[in-house]
Short mmCIF file of C-alpha atoms in Angstrom, two decimals:
data_model
loop_
_atom_site.label_atom_id
_atom_site.label_comp_id
_atom_site.label_asym_id
_atom_site.label_seq_id
_atom_site.Cartn_x
_atom_site.Cartn_y
_atom_site.Cartn_z
CA MET A 67 74.82 -38.17 -74.77
CA ARG A 68 74.29 -34.91 -76.95
CA VAL A 69 71.00 -35.44 -75.51
CA LEU A 70 71.60 -34.46 -71.72
CA PRO A 71 73.14 -31.32 -72.30
CA LEU A 72 70.23 -30.23 -74.16
CA LEU A 73 67.93 -31.33 -71.76
CA ALA A 74 70.06 -30.09 -68.59
CA LEU A 75 70.22 -26.57 -70.45
CA THR A 76 66.62 -26.09 -71.40
CA ALA A 77 65.59 -26.89 -67.49
CA VAL A 78 68.01 -24.37 -66.63
CA VAL A 79 66.96 -21.67 -69.03
CA LEU A 80 62.88 -22.90 -68.02
CA LEU A 81 63.97 -22.64 -63.74
CA ALA A 82 65.44 -18.99 -64.92
CA HIS A 83 62.23 -18.20 -66.45
CA ASP A 84 60.14 -18.96 -64.11
CA ALA A 85 61.82 -16.98 -61.22
CA LEU A 86 61.99 -13.98 -63.46
CA LEU A 87 58.17 -13.89 -63.60
CA ARG A 88 57.86 -14.22 -59.78
CA THR A 89 59.58 -11.29 -59.11
CA ALA A 90 57.79 -9.15 -61.73
CA PRO A 91 54.79 -6.95 -59.89
CA ALA A 92 51.28 -8.39 -59.73
CA PRO A 93 48.67 -8.24 -61.95
CA ILE A 94 46.64 -4.57 -61.96
CA ASN A 95 43.35 -5.57 -60.49
CA PRO A 96 40.45 -4.19 -61.83
CA ALA A 97 38.59 -3.35 -58.09
CA LEU A 98 41.29 -1.05 -57.35
CA PRO A 99 39.21 1.87 -58.66
CA ASN A 100 36.29 1.58 -56.63
CA ARG A 101 38.45 1.38 -53.35
CA ALA A 102 40.02 4.72 -54.67
CA GLN A 103 36.79 6.50 -55.18
CA PRO A 104 36.02 7.86 -51.85
CA PHE A 105 40.01 9.16 -51.95
CA ASN A 106 39.46 11.22 -55.37
CA THR A 107 36.30 12.48 -53.72
CA ARG A 108 37.50 13.98 -50.66
CA ALA A 109 40.26 15.37 -52.77
CA ILE A 110 38.29 17.47 -55.33
CA ALA A 111 35.97 19.01 -52.89
CA PRO A 112 34.61 22.90 -53.79
CA ALA A 113 36.98 25.20 -51.66
CA PRO A 114 34.87 27.52 -48.92
CA THR A 115 35.40 30.59 -51.35
CA ALA A 116 33.12 29.26 -54.08
CA LEU A 117 30.41 29.22 -51.76
CA GLU A 118 30.18 32.41 -50.74
CA GLN A 119 30.00 33.67 -54.12
CA ALA A 120 26.45 31.90 -54.73
CA PRO A 121 24.58 34.22 -53.67
CA ALA A 122 25.77 36.28 -56.24
CA THR A 123 23.07 34.48 -58.36
CA ALA A 124 20.61 33.62 -55.81
CA THR A 125 19.33 37.15 -54.74
CA PRO A 126 16.24 37.96 -56.63
CA ILE A 127 16.55 41.24 -57.92
CA GLU A 128 20.19 40.44 -59.44
CA THR A 129 18.74 37.13 -60.82
CA ALA A 130 16.35 38.96 -62.32
CA VAL A 131 19.19 41.35 -64.27
CA ALA A 132 21.67 38.35 -65.03
CA THR A 133 18.87 36.33 -66.50
CA HIS A 134 20.61 37.20 -70.23
CA ALA A 135 24.17 36.49 -69.18
CA GLU A 136 23.50 32.99 -67.17
CA ALA A 137 22.15 31.68 -70.44
CA THR A 138 25.56 31.93 -72.29
CA THR A 139 27.16 30.39 -69.43
CA VAL A 140 27.88 26.97 -68.75
CA ALA A 141 26.00 26.08 -65.38
CA ALA A 142 28.36 24.56 -62.70
CA PRO A 143 27.46 21.77 -60.55
CA PRO A 144 24.72 22.53 -58.08
CA PRO A 145 26.06 22.85 -54.40
CA SER A 146 25.23 20.75 -51.80
CA GLY A 147 22.91 20.78 -49.40
CA GLU A 148 25.12 22.91 -46.79
CA ALA A 149 26.08 25.21 -49.73
CA ARG A 150 22.56 25.99 -50.46
CA GLY A 151 21.89 26.70 -46.85
CA ALA A 152 24.84 28.84 -46.68
CA ALA A 153 23.76 30.70 -50.01
CA ARG A 154 20.67 31.49 -47.88
CA ARG A 155 21.91 32.56 -44.79
CA HIS A 156 24.23 35.06 -47.14
CA ALA A 157 21.47 36.34 -49.43
CA ARG A 158 19.30 37.29 -46.10
CA SER A 159 22.10 39.02 -44.86
CA SER A 160 23.19 40.78 -48.34
CA PRO A 161 22.00 44.75 -48.25
CA ARG A 162 19.34 45.60 -50.98
CA ALA A 163 21.73 48.23 -52.30
CA ALA A 164 24.17 45.70 -53.99
CA ALA A 165 20.98 45.49 -56.48
CA PRO A 166 22.13 47.37 -59.75
CA ALA A 167 20.50 50.30 -60.02
CA ALA A 168 17.25 50.90 -62.44
CA SER A 169 18.39 52.71 -66.06
CA PRO A 170 17.12 56.02 -65.77
CA GLY A 171 15.27 55.40 -69.00
CA LEU A 172 12.57 52.76 -67.75
CA HIS A 173 11.21 55.23 -65.69
CA GLY A 174 10.33 58.75 -65.36
CA ASN A 175 13.02 60.26 -67.96
CA SER A 176 11.74 58.01 -70.55
CA THR A 177 9.37 60.90 -71.69
CA ARG A 178 12.04 63.29 -72.34
CA ALA A 179 14.41 60.45 -74.08
CA VAL A 180 11.36 59.78 -76.84
CA ALA A 181 11.14 62.36 -78.86
CA GLN A 182 7.47 63.54 -79.56
CA PRO A 183 6.29 64.52 -82.68
CA PRO A 184 5.62 68.37 -83.54
CA ASP A 185 2.27 69.53 -83.40
CA ASP A 186 0.31 68.80 -86.55
CA ALA A 187 -2.09 70.95 -88.05
CA MET A 188 -4.74 69.80 -86.34
CA ALA A 189 -3.22 70.64 -83.07
CA SER A 190 -2.44 74.54 -84.30
CA ILE A 191 -5.69 74.78 -85.73
CA THR A 192 -7.74 74.80 -82.54
CA SER A 193 -8.49 78.11 -81.06
CA ALA A 194 -7.64 77.89 -78.04
CA GLY A 195 -4.48 76.21 -78.83
CA ALA A 196 -1.69 78.86 -79.40
CA THR A 197 1.09 76.39 -77.74
CA GLU A 198 3.89 78.48 -75.65
CA PRO A 199 6.99 76.70 -75.48
CA ALA A 200 6.99 74.93 -71.83
CA PRO A 201 9.86 75.18 -69.48
CA ALA A 202 12.91 73.86 -70.20
CA ALA A 203 13.85 70.24 -68.79
CA GLY A 204 16.82 72.00 -67.28
CA THR A 205 14.78 74.59 -65.51
CA PRO A 206 15.23 74.96 -62.08
CA ALA A 207 11.59 74.16 -60.24
CA SER A 208 12.42 77.21 -58.21
CA LEU A 209 12.37 79.61 -61.20
CA ALA A 210 9.22 77.74 -63.21
CA THR A 211 6.94 78.32 -59.80
CA GLN A 212 7.67 81.47 -59.30
CA ALA A 213 4.60 83.94 -59.68
CA PRO A 214 4.47 85.30 -63.39
CA ALA A 215 4.88 89.04 -63.31
CA ALA A 216 1.19 90.68 -61.91
CA PRO A 217 -1.32 91.48 -64.92
CA ALA A 218 -0.89 94.94 -65.59
CA GLN A 219 -3.62 97.60 -65.37
CA GLY A 220 -6.62 97.10 -67.43
CA LEU A 221 -7.79 93.89 -65.94
CA HIS A 222 -11.83 94.35 -65.59
CA ALA A 223 -13.68 92.24 -63.51
CA ALA A 224 -16.11 94.48 -61.65
CA ALA A 225 -19.05 93.67 -63.86
CA PHE A 226 -19.65 90.59 -66.27
CA LYS A 227 -22.57 88.83 -67.96
CA VAL A 228 -21.59 85.36 -68.99
CA ALA A 229 -23.82 84.17 -72.81
CA ALA A 230 -26.74 82.19 -72.74
CA PRO A 231 -25.55 78.46 -73.55
CA VAL A 232 -25.14 77.84 -77.18
CA ARG A 233 -23.83 75.67 -79.81
CA LEU A 234 -21.37 77.49 -82.33
CA LEU A 235 -20.66 75.45 -85.44
CA TYR A 236 -17.29 76.91 -87.46
CA GLU A 237 -15.52 76.88 -90.68
CA VAL A 238 -11.34 76.73 -90.51
CA HIS A 239 -9.39 77.78 -93.05
CA ALA A 240 -5.52 76.63 -92.40
CA ASP A 241 -2.74 77.57 -94.49
CA VAL A 242 0.09 75.20 -92.97
CA ARG A 243 3.68 75.15 -94.48
CA GLY A 244 2.19 76.14 -97.95
CA LEU A 245 -1.09 74.13 -97.93
CA ALA A 246 -4.61 74.95 -97.58
CA LEU A 247 -6.27 72.89 -95.28
CA ASP A 248 -10.03 73.26 -94.59
CA ALA A 249 -11.58 71.96 -91.23
CA ARG A 250 -14.49 72.15 -88.85
CA ALA A 251 -14.51 73.08 -85.53
CA GLU A 252 -18.07 72.85 -82.58
CA LEU A 253 -18.07 74.99 -79.49
CA LEU A 254 -20.75 74.01 -76.58
CA TRP A 255 -20.82 76.49 -74.31
CA ARG A 256 -23.22 75.23 -71.05
CA HIS A 257 -23.92 76.33 -67.63
CA ASP A 258 -26.30 77.13 -64.89
CA ASP A 259 -25.87 79.93 -62.06
CA ASN A 260 -23.17 77.92 -60.48
CA ALA A 261 -20.95 75.94 -62.75
CA TYR A 262 -20.32 75.84 -66.21
CA ASP A 263 -19.08 73.40 -68.94
CA ALA A 264 -17.02 74.24 -72.55
CA ARG A 265 -16.01 71.90 -75.14
CA LEU A 266 -14.12 72.54 -78.24
CA ASP A 267 -14.19 69.82 -81.08
CA LEU A 268 -11.85 70.49 -84.05
CA THR A 269 -12.32 67.74 -86.81
CA LEU A 270 -9.71 67.73 -89.48
CA PRO A 271 -10.44 65.37 -92.44
CA LEU A 272 -7.94 62.46 -92.76
CA VAL A 273 -6.24 63.40 -89.28
CA GLY A 274 -8.49 63.56 -86.57
CA THR A 275 -10.36 64.97 -84.16
CA ARG A 276 -9.10 67.09 -81.44
CA THR A 277 -11.00 68.21 -77.95
CA GLN A 278 -10.39 70.78 -75.36
CA THR A 279 -12.77 71.35 -72.36
CA SER A 280 -12.94 73.44 -69.51
CA VAL A 281 -15.00 73.27 -66.43
CA GLY A 282 -15.37 75.50 -63.45
CA HIS A 283 -17.28 77.91 -60.97
CA ILE A 284 -19.44 81.12 -62.15
CA THR A 285 -18.49 83.45 -59.29
CA ALA A 286 -18.35 87.44 -58.82
CA ALA A 287 -15.03 87.51 -60.72
CA GLY A 288 -16.22 85.25 -63.87
CA LEU A 289 -15.22 82.21 -64.95
CA ALA A 290 -13.22 80.18 -62.33
CA PRO A 291 -11.54 77.35 -63.75
CA THR A 292 -11.28 73.96 -61.77
CA ARG A 293 -9.87 71.36 -64.77
CA PHE A 294 -8.54 72.35 -68.52
CA SER A 295 -7.70 69.42 -70.89
CA ASP A 296 -6.55 68.89 -74.66
CA LYS A 297 -6.76 65.63 -76.06
CA ALA A 298 -5.26 64.93 -79.70
CA ARG A 299 -3.30 61.59 -79.40
CA SER A 300 -3.30 61.62 -75.26
CA GLU A 301 -4.82 63.87 -73.07
CA LEU A 302 -3.19 66.42 -70.96
CA ALA A 303 -4.88 68.66 -68.16
CA ALA A 304 -4.27 71.02 -65.97
CA HIS A 305 -5.82 71.41 -62.45
CA PHE A 306 -6.55 74.89 -60.50
CA GLU A 307 -6.23 74.19 -56.68
CA ARG A 308 -7.42 77.21 -54.86
CA ALA A 309 -6.75 78.18 -51.25
CA PRO A 310 -9.57 77.87 -49.03
CA ASP A 311 -10.21 81.62 -48.98
CA GLY A 312 -10.39 81.75 -52.89
CA VAL A 313 -7.04 83.98 -53.16
CA GLY A 314 -4.43 82.37 -54.68
CA GLY A 315 -3.51 78.44 -55.08
CA LYS A 316 -1.32 76.38 -57.50
CA ILE A 317 -1.70 74.88 -60.93
CA ILE A 318 -0.94 71.08 -61.19
CA PHE A 319 -0.21 69.90 -64.78
CA SER A 320 -0.69 66.36 -65.35
CA ALA A 321 2.28 66.28 -67.98
CA ASN A 322 4.79 66.48 -64.91
CA THR A 323 5.77 70.13 -65.11
CA PRO A 324 6.47 72.18 -62.92
CA THR A 325 3.77 73.70 -60.96
CA ALA A 326 2.73 77.20 -61.29
CA LEU A 327 1.44 80.04 -59.09
CA LEU A 328 -2.62 80.25 -59.71
CA LEU A 329 -3.59 84.22 -59.48
CA ALA A 330 -6.47 86.10 -59.67
CA GLY A 331 -8.64 85.87 -62.31
CA ALA A 332 -7.07 83.09 -64.34
CA GLN A 333 -8.35 81.54 -67.36
CA ASP A 334 -7.54 78.73 -69.49
CA ARG A 335 -7.14 78.44 -72.98
CA LEU A 336 -10.41 78.04 -74.20
CA SER A 337 -12.55 79.94 -70.95
CA VAL A 338 -10.53 82.98 -72.35
CA PHE A 339 -12.84 83.47 -75.38
CA LEU A 340 -15.84 83.16 -73.17
CA GLN A 341 -14.50 85.26 -69.95
CA LEU A 342 -13.47 88.18 -72.49
CA GLY A 343 -16.86 87.82 -73.82
CA ALA A 344 -18.49 87.91 -70.32
CA MET A 345 -16.31 91.01 -69.24
CA LEU A 346 -17.09 93.05 -72.38
CA ALA A 347 -21.14 92.27 -72.44
CA GLY A 348 -21.15 93.26 -68.80
CA ALA A 349 -19.04 97.06 -69.43
CA PRO A 350 -19.03 97.30 -72.67
CA ASP A 351 -18.29 100.99 -72.37
CA GLN A 352 -15.22 100.73 -70.38
CA TYR A 353 -13.16 98.66 -73.03
CA HIS A 354 -12.62 101.44 -75.56
CA SER A 355 -10.38 101.07 -78.32
CA GLY A 356 -6.51 100.77 -77.34
CA THR A 357 -7.87 99.52 -73.60
CA THR A 358 -5.66 96.50 -72.51
CA ILE A 359 -6.98 93.32 -70.72
CA ASN A 360 -4.14 91.57 -68.84
CA LEU A 361 -4.90 87.62 -67.80
CA GLN A 362 -3.19 84.53 -66.63
CA ILE A 363 -3.73 82.12 -69.34
CA VAL A 364 -3.18 78.08 -68.49
CA GLY A 365 -2.38 75.64 -70.87
CA PRO A 366 -2.02 71.69 -70.72
CA ARG A 367 1.84 72.47 -69.91
CA ASP A 368 2.29 75.89 -68.60
CA ALA A 369 0.49 79.36 -67.71
CA ASP A 370 1.71 82.61 -68.82
CA ILE A 371 0.85 86.49 -68.81
CA TRP A 372 -1.36 87.14 -72.14
CA GLN A 373 -1.88 90.62 -72.79
CA PHE A 374 -4.88 91.36 -75.27
CA THR A 375 -5.38 94.91 -76.91
CA VAL A 376 -9.17 95.77 -77.86
CA GLY A 377 -9.85 96.98 -81.32
CA ASP A 378 -12.50 99.31 -83.21
CA MET A 379 -15.48 97.39 -84.13
CA GLU A 380 -15.51 96.04 -87.15
CA GLN A 381 -17.90 94.99 -89.93
CA LEU A 382 -17.25 90.44 -90.80
CA HIS A 383 -18.40 88.45 -93.58
CA LEU A 384 -18.82 85.20 -92.20
CA PRO A 385 -20.45 82.33 -93.11
CA ILE A 386 -23.66 82.59 -90.77
CA GLY A 387 -23.82 86.28 -92.62
CA ASP A 388 -22.55 89.92 -92.16
CA LEU A 389 -22.30 90.88 -88.16
CA GLU A 390 -20.51 93.86 -86.46
CA ALA A 391 -18.09 92.43 -84.12
CA VAL A 392 -15.04 94.34 -81.44
CA SER A 393 -11.66 92.77 -82.27
CA LEU A 394 -8.97 92.02 -79.34
CA THR A 395 -5.66 90.99 -79.93
CA ARG A 396 -3.09 89.35 -78.29
CA ASN A 397 0.63 90.28 -79.82
CA PRO A 398 3.53 87.88 -79.16
CA LYS A 399 6.08 89.07 -76.63
CA ARG A 400 8.83 86.26 -77.57
CA GLU A 401 10.12 84.97 -80.63
CA PHE A 402 7.83 82.05 -80.56
CA ASP A 403 4.54 82.85 -79.47
CA SER A 404 1.49 83.23 -81.52
CA LYS A 405 -0.94 86.04 -82.27
CA VAL A 406 -4.13 85.50 -81.49
CA GLU A 407 -7.07 87.54 -82.83
CA ILE A 408 -11.19 87.41 -81.68
CA TRP A 409 -13.84 89.60 -82.56
CA LEU A 410 -16.78 89.62 -79.99
CA ALA A 411 -20.25 90.34 -81.67
CA PRO A 412 -22.42 92.36 -79.40
CA SER A 413 -25.21 91.11 -81.50
CA MET A 414 -24.52 87.24 -80.40
CA GLY A 415 -23.93 88.31 -76.27
CA TYR A 416 -20.15 89.25 -77.40
CA LEU A 417 -19.72 85.29 -78.13
CA PRO A 418 -16.58 84.59 -80.43
CA VAL A 419 -17.88 84.87 -84.16
CA ARG A 420 -14.52 84.51 -85.57
CA ILE A 421 -10.74 83.58 -84.15
CA ARG A 422 -7.62 83.65 -85.83
CA LEU A 423 -4.58 82.48 -85.06
CA THR A 424 -1.13 83.35 -86.34
CA GLN A 425 2.06 81.11 -85.37
CA ALA A 426 5.56 82.11 -85.37
CA ASN A 427 6.81 80.28 -88.50
CA GLY A 428 4.13 82.05 -90.48
CA ASP A 429 1.29 79.02 -90.55
CA SER A 430 -2.20 80.74 -89.62
CA PHE A 431 -5.76 79.55 -88.91
CA ASP A 432 -9.17 81.19 -89.37
CA GLN A 433 -12.15 80.09 -87.60
CA ARG A 434 -15.32 82.00 -88.50
CA LEU A 435 -18.92 81.05 -87.36
CA ARG A 436 -21.50 79.58 -89.71
CA VAL A 437 -24.24 78.25 -87.74
CA SER A 438 -25.65 79.05 -84.21
CA GLU A 439 -27.85 77.05 -82.81
CA SER A 440 -29.70 75.81 -79.13
CA PRO A 441 -27.01 73.39 -77.38
CA GLN A 442 -29.40 69.92 -77.33
#
């Protein structure tokens, strides 16, 4: 009889559990995430503002500048086809001015930014290389292009006689910063009735060769240069652009220094020695001791008025032998100008047989003739 109550109790418990299980939530269906995926995709669609920012890295100019920055940034998901179309439309409508400005150091100002090595002994030894300071970088163009002071009285060009073509070889002794240096120089002088060509090569052992050239015309007023060049590590040139009527003009420098006005009788730093000789050869009686000659002298970067004072006839002891020569001196007029001394020998058509250059720092360079021969 006791078994029946236990069975009845067991049946009640089973019925209670069954009722409880029927009222619990249904098991999670694995397929539900597939049905919810479209809803999730719509919920995280990119905002419209993100599409407007895409062209910031889409324009070619900005892309080139931002390449390095993009390399360190986590890439975003690629935009949809509609977003790419909007980006292209926005890129076409964006002004070019939005691109970052180029750095000045990448263009014209880079030359000033990189310091150039100072002129070495080879540069200074050059007979026509009495370098003068170029206009400062901040000098206004209007000041740099003003005409230099008009040549003072003493410029004689009424008569001149050009020396015959020749090749002159020189010994060069230099005293640079207390060091004694020896070099060789060669001046090649050629011309016909209408044009001339001059070339000076200076060779310094273990350093190299510096070359200056001057080409131009032979006129009633003497030599009229059209181009002067100076080449050591690189070449610099000055171009003489004369007015159609032959009066006035301008001088243009490849070094991008300000243009200078071209004055009557202008010479370059090589032709000046030959022009002075032609002037004295044409009218030697006009150039007595104390006479001054003023010429506009053009270098590779600038132009200035040089004044030469005629000295006495001297007896020189040179490697080629003893020669009589008249001296001409250009004394410095500014702190950093160089002193230039020239000796022209009447027996050699007033060609330069000796040239001595003394710089403001005391360095000196003495170029003395050793051989004169016919040009090949």
